[in-house]
Short mmCIF file of C-alpha atoms and ligand atoms in Angstrom, two decimals:
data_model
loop_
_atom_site.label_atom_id
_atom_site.label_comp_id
_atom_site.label_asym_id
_atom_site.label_seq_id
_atom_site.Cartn_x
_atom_site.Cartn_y
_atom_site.Cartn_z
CA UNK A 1 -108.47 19.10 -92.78
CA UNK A 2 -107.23 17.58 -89.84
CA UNK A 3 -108.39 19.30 -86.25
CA UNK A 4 -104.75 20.31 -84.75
CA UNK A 5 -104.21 19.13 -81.08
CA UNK A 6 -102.08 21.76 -79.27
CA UNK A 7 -100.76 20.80 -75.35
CA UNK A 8 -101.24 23.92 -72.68
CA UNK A 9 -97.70 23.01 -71.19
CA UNK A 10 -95.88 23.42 -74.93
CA UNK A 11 -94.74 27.40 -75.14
CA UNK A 12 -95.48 28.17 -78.57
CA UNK A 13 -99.45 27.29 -78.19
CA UNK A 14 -100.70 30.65 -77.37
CA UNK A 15 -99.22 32.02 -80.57
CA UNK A 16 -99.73 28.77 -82.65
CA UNK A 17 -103.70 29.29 -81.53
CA UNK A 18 -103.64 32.50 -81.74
CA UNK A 19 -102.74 32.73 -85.39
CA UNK A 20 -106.05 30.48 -85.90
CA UNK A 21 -108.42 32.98 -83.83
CA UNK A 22 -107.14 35.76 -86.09
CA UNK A 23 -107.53 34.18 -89.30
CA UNK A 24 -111.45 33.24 -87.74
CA UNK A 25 -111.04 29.72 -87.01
CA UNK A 26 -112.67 27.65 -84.07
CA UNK A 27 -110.17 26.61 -80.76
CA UNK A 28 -111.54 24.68 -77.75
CA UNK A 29 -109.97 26.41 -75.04
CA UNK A 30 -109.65 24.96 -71.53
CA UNK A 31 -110.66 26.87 -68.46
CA UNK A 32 -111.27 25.94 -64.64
CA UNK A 33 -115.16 25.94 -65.69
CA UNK A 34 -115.76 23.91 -68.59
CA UNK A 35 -113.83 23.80 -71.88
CA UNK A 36 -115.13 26.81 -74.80
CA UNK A 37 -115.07 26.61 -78.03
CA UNK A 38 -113.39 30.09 -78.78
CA UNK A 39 -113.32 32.43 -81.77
CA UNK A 40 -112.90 36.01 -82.11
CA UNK A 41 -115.83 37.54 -80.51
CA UNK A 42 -115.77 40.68 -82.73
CA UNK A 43 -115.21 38.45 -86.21
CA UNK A 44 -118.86 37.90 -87.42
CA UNK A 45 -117.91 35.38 -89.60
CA UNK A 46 -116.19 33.43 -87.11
CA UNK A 47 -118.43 33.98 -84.12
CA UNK A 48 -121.36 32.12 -86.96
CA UNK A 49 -119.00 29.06 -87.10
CA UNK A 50 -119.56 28.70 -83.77
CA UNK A 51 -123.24 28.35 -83.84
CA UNK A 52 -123.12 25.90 -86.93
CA UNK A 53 -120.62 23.71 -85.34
CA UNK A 54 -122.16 23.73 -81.55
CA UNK A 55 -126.25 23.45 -83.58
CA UNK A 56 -127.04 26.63 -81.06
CA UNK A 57 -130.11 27.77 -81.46
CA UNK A 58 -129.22 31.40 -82.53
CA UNK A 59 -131.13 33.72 -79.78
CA UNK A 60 -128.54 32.15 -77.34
CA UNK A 61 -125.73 34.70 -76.61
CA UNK A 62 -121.96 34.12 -76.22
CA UNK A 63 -119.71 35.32 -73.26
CA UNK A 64 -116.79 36.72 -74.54
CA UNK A 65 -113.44 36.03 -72.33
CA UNK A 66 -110.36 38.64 -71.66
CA UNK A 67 -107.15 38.04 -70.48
CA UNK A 68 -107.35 41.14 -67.94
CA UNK A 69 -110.10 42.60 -65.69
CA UNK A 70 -109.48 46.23 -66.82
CA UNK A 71 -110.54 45.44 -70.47
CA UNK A 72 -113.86 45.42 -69.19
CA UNK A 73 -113.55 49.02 -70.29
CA UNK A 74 -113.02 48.14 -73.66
CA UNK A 75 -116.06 46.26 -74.13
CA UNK A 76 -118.87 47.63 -71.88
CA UNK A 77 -120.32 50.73 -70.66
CA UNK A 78 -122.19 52.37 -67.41
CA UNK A 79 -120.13 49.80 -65.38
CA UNK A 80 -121.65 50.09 -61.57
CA UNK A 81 -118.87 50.34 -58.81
CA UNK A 82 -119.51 46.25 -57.43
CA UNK A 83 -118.37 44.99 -61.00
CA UNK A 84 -115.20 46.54 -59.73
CA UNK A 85 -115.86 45.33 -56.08
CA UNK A 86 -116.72 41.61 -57.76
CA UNK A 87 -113.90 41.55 -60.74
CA UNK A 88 -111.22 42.01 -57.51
CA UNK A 89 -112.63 39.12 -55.65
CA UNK A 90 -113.14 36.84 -58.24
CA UNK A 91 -111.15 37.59 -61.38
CA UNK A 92 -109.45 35.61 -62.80
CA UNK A 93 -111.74 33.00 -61.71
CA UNK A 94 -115.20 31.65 -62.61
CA UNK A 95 -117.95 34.65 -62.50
CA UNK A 96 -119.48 36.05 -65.95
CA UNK A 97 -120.36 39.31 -65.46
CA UNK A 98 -123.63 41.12 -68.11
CA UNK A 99 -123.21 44.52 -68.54
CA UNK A 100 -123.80 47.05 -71.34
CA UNK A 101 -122.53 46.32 -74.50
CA UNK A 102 -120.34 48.74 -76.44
CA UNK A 103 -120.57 48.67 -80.41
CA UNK A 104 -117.47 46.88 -81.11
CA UNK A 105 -118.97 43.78 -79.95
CA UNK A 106 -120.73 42.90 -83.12
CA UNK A 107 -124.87 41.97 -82.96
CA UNK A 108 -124.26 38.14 -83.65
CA UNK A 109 -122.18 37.21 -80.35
CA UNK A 110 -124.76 38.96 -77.85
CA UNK A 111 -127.75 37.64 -79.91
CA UNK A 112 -129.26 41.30 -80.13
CA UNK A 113 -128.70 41.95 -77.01
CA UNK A 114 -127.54 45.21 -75.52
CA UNK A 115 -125.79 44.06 -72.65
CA UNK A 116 -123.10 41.72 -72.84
CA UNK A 117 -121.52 38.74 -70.55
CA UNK A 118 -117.60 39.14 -69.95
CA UNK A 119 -115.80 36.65 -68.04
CA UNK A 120 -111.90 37.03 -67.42
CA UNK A 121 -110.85 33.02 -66.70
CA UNK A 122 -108.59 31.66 -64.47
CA UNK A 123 -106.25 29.36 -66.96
CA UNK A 124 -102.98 31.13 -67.72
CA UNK A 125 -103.05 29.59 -71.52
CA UNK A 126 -106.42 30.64 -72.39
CA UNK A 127 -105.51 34.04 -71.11
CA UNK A 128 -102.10 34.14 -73.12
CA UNK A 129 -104.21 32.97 -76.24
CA UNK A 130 -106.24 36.06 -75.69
CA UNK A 131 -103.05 38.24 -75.53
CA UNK A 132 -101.42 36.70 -78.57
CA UNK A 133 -104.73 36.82 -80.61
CA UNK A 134 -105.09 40.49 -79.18
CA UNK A 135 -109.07 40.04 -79.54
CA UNK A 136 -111.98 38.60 -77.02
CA UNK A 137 -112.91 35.26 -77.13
CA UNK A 138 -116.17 34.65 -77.77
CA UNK A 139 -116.51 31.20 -76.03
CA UNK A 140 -119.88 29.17 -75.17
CA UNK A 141 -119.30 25.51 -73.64
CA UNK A 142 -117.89 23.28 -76.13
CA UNK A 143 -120.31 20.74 -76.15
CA UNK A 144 -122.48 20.54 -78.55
CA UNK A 145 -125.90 21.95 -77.59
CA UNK A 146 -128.08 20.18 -75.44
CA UNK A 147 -125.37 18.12 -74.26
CA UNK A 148 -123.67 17.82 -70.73
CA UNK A 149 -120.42 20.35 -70.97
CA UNK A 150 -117.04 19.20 -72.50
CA UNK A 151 -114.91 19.18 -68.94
CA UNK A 152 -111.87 17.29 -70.67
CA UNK A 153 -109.88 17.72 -74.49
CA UNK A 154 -111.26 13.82 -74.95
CA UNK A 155 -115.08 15.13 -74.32
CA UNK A 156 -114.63 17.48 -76.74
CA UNK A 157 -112.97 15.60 -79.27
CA UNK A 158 -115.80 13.11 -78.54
CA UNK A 159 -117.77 15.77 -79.73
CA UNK A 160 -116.00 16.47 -82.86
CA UNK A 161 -113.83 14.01 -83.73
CA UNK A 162 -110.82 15.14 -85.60
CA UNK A 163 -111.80 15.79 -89.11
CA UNK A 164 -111.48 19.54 -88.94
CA UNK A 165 -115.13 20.46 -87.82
CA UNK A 166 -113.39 22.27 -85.04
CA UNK A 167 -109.79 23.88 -86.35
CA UNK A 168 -107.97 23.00 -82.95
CA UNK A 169 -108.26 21.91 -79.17
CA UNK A 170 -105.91 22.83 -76.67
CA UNK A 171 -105.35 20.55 -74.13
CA UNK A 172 -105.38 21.40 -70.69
CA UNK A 173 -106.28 18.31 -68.47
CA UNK A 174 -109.83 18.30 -66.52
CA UNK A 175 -111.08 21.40 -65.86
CA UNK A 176 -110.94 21.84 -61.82
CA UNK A 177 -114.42 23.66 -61.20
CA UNK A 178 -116.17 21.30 -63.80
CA UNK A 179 -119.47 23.78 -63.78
CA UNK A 180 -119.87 26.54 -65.72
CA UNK A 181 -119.11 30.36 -64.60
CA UNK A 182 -121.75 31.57 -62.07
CA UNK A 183 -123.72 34.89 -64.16
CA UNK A 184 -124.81 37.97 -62.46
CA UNK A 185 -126.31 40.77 -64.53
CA UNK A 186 -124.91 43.95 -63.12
CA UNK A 187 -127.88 45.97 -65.26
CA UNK A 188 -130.29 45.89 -62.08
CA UNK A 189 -130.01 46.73 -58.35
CA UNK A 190 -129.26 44.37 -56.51
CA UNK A 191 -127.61 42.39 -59.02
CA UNK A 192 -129.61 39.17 -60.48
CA UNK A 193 -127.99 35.82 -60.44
CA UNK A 194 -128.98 34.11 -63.94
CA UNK A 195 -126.69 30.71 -63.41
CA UNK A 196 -125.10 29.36 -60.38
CA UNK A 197 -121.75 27.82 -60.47
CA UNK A 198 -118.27 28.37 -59.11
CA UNK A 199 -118.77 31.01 -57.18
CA UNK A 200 -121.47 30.59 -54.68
CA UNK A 201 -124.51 32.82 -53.94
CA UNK A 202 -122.81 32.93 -50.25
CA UNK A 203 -119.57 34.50 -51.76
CA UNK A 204 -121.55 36.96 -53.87
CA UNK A 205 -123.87 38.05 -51.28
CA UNK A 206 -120.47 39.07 -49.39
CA UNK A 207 -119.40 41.09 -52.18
CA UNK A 208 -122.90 42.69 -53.24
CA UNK A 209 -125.01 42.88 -50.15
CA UNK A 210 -128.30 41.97 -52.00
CA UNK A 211 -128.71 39.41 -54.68
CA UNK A 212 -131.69 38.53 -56.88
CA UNK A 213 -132.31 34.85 -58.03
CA UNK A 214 -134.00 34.42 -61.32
CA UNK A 215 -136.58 32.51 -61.83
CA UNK A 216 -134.60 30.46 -64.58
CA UNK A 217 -132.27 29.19 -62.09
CA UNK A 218 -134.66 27.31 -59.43
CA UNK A 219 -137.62 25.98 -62.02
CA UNK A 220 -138.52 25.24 -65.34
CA UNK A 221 -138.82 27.79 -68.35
CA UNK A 222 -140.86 27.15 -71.08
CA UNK A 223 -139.01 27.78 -74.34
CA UNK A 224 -140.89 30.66 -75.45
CA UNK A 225 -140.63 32.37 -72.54
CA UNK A 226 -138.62 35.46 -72.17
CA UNK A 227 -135.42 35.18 -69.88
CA UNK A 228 -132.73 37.11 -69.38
CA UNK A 229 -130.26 34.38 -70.22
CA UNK A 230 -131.88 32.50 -73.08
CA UNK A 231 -129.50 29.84 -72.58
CA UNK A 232 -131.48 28.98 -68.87
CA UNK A 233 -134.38 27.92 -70.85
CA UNK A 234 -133.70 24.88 -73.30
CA UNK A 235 -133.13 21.73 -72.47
CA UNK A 236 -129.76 21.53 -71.04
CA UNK A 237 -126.91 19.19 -69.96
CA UNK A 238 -128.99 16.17 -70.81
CA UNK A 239 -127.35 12.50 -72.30
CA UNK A 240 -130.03 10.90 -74.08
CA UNK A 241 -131.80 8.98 -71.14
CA UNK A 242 -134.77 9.93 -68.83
CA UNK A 243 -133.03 11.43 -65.79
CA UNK A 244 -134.89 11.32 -62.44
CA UNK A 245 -133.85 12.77 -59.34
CA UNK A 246 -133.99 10.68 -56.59
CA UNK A 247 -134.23 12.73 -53.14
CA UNK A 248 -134.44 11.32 -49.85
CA UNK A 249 -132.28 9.62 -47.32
CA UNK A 250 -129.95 6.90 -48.41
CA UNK A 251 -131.67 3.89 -47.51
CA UNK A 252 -134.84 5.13 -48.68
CA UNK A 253 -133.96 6.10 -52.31
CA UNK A 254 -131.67 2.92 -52.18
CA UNK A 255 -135.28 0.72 -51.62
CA UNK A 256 -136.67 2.79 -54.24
CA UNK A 257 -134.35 2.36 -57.10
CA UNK A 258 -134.00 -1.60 -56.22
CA UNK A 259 -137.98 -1.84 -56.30
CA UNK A 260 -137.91 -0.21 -59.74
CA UNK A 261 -135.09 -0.92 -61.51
CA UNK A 262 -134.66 -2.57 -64.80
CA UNK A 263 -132.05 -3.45 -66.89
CA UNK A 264 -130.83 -0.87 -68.69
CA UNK A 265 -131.37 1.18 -66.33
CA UNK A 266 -128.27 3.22 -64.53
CA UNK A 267 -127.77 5.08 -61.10
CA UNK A 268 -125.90 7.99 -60.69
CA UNK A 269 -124.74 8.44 -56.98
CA UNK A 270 -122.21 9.85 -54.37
CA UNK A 271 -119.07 7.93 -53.38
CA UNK A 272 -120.39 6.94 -50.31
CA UNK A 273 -123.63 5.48 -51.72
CA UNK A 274 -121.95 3.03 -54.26
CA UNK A 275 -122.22 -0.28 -51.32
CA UNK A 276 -126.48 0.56 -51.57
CA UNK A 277 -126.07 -0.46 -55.23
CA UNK A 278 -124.07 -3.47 -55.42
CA UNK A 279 -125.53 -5.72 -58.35
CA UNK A 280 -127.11 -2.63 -60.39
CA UNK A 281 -125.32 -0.97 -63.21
CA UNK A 282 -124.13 2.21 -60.84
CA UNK A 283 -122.24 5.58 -61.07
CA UNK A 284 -120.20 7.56 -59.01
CA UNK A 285 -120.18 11.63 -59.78
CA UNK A 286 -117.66 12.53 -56.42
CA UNK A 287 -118.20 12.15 -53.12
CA UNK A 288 -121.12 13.64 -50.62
CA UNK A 289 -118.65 15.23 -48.21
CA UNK A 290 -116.68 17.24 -50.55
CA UNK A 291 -118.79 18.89 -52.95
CA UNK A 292 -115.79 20.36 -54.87
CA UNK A 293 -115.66 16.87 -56.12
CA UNK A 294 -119.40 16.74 -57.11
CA UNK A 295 -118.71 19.73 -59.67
CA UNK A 296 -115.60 18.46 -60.69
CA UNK A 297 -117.05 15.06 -61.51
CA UNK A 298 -120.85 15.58 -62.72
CA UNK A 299 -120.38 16.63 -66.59
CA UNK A 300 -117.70 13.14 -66.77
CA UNK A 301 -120.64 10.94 -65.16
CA UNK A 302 -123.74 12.34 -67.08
CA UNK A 303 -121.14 11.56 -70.39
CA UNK A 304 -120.65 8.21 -69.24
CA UNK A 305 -124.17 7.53 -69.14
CA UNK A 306 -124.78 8.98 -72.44
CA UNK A 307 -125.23 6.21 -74.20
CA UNK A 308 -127.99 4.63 -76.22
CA UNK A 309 -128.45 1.56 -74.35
CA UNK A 310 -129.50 3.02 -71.26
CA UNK A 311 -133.04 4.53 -71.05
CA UNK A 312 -133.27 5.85 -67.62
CA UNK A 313 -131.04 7.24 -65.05
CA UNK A 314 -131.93 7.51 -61.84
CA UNK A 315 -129.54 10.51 -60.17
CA UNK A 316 -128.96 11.42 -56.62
CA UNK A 317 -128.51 15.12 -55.78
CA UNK A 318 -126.51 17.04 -53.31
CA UNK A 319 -128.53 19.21 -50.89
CA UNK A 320 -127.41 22.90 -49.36
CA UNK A 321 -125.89 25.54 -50.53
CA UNK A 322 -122.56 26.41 -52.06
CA UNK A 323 -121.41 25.05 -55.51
CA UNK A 324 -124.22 22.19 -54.03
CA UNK A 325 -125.86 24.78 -55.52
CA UNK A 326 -124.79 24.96 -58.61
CA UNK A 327 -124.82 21.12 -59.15
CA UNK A 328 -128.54 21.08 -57.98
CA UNK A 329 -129.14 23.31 -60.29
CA UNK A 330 -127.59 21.88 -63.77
CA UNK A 331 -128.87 18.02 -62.58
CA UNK A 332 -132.38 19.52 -62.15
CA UNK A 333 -131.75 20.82 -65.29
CA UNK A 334 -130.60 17.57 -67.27
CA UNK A 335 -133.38 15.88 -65.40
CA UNK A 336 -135.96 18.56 -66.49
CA UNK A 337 -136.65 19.31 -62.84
CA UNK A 338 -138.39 15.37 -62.65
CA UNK A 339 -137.44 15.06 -59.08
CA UNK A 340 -139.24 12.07 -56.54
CA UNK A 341 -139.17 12.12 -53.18
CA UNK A 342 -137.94 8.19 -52.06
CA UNK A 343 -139.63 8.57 -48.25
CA UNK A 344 -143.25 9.46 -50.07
CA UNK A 345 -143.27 7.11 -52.61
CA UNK A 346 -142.87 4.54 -50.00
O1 TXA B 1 -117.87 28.78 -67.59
C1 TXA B 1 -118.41 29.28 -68.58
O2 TXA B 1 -119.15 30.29 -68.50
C2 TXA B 1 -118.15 28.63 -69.93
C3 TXA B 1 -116.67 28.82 -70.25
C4 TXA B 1 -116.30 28.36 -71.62
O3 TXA B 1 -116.32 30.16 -70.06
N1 TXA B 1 -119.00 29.18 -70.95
C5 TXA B 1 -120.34 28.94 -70.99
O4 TXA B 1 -120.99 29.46 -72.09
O5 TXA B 1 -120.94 28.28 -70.16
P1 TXA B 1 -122.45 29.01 -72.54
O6 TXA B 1 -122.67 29.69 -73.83
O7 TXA B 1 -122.57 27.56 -72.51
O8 TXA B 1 -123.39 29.67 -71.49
C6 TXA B 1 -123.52 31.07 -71.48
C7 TXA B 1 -124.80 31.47 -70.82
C8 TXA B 1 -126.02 31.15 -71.65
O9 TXA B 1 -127.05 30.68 -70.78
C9 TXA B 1 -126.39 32.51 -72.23
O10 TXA B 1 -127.76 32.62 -72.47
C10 TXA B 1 -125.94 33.45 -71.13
O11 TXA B 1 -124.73 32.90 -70.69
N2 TXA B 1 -125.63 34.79 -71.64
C11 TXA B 1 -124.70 35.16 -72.53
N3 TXA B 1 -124.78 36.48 -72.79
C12 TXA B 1 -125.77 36.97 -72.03
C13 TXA B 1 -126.35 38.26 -71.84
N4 TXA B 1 -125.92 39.33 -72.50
N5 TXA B 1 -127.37 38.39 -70.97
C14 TXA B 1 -127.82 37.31 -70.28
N6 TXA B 1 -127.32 36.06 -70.42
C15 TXA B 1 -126.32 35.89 -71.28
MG1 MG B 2 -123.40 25.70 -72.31
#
């Protein structure tokens, strides 16, 4: 079988898709995060298919997506009075809320878990597809695990290739975030932030007051540890080479990397950094001024680089806050926090 291509601008897609989610199939859907690869969060046949074809390991649970913020009802209980305060700043848009599962989410997509993450996305035909398949979407990344996210239909299909291990894609160009939905868990006061992303620990804090930061997000888990979103804790967001995290101003990581590079070896910059690296096989992720673009651009760069003839990357990081903060976070992570400082190396 032949994986069907379906375009976000053709009308009939949310029903076309929707007829697949229903009959428990597998649809990468596009949203302003990363693309998911969606089935119906409350089939437990389907929701398996999507750890088989992703290789997750199975403690790692799903979010599941809805097409309006009041169906949080639906699907979760003991829901504090900021999920409401947080669902009208950001929804539709890229926050994951965990809250307290209710039974008709089935054990398989929240891994055991009692609470559950709910995210209502921004894309208008992922949130049709919902409508029409009249079901959540249980949706992790698309990628498959371990590697950067899917921010395009080609990454995906890269994934996948056509021959049906996947039952559809809908295309909906590059996602516009590019890193995942920031998670708060809404179970604890203040609320803990388990991933950074879109929506930035300033914007939160603005909403909520008080904000915890787990552990997960700002070092290194071992992977028997216990976390409150498993998925924090493997390796994550990685292509096959060494990364190594570079920090430091420009001129001195710029000395660095020439003293130690080696063919086959690759840099991963800013924009503005690209003249230090004339002559070495270099990379461009967005530009240092407007971190929007650094989000947008890191999952396309890290896939670029993914390749088995180069061995180590050498990656420069945005500093600060913001959704800095988020792409701090998930290079740290694809560099398994290996970070150098440039000025005391020197
Ligand atoms: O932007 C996004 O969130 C994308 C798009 C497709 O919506 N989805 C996504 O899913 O990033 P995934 O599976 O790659 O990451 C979900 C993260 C994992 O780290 C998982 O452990 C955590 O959410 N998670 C899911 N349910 C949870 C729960 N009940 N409690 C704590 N963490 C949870
Ligand atoms: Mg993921």
């Amino acid at each position: 079988m032949q994986t069907i291509l379906f375009s976000s601008t053709d009308p009939s897609t949310p029903e076309n898709a929707a007829q697949i989610i229903r009959r428990g199939g597998l649809v990468a859907i596009p949203t302003e995060t990363v693309y998911g690869l969606g089935a119906d969060a409350c089939n437990v046949d389907a929701v398996r298919k999507i750890f088989l074809a992703k290789g997750r390991p199975q403690d790692n649970p799903l979010i599941i997506h809805i097409a309006e913020p009041r169906e949080l009802t639906r699907y979760c209980h003991d829901i504090p009075d900021f999920a409401w305060r947080l669902a009208e700043a950001f929804w539709p848009g890229p926050l994951t809320m965990v809250l307290p599962v209710n039974d008709c989410i089935p054990r398989e997509t929240t891994a055991n878990h009692d609470t559950v993450a709910v995210r209502c996305p921004a894309s208008e035909v992922t949130r049709a597809l919902i409508r029409a398949s009249g079901v959540p979407i249980a949706a992790p990344s698309a990628n498959l695990s371990g590697k950067p996210s899917t921010t395009s239909a080609q990454h995906v299909l890269n994934d996948y290739g056509t021959d049906g291990k996947i039952d559809a894609i809908i295309d909906g160009g590059e996602c516009s975030v590019g890193v995942e939905s920031t998670i708060v868990d809404l179970t604890e006061t203040p609320p803990r932030l388990l991933r950074p992303g879109g929506i930035t620990p300033e914007q939160l804090r603005e909403v909520l007051g008080d904000l915890t930061i787990d552990k997960a997000v700002v070092s290194q888990i071992s992977s028997d540890a216990v976390v409150r979103a498993p998925g924090m804790k493997y390796k994550h967001y990685a292509p096959s080479a060494e990364v190594v995290i570079i920090e430091g101003s420009r001129e001195a990581a710029s000395r660095y990397i020439h003293r130690h590079f080696v063919p086959g070896e690759a840099v991963l910059c800013f924009e503005e950094e690209l003249p230090y690296y004339e002559g070495l096989f270099a990379t461009a992720y967005g530009c240092e001024e407007d971190p929007r673009t650094l989000s947008a651009g890191i999952f396309a760069a890290l896939r670029r680089l993914d390749t088995p003839e180069i061995t180590k990357i050498y990656a420069r990081c945005p500093t600060g806050g913001g959704v800095n903060y988020a792409v701090q976070n998930r290079l740290k992570k694809a560099a398994g926090f290996h970070t150098l400082n440039a000025e005391e190396a020197e």
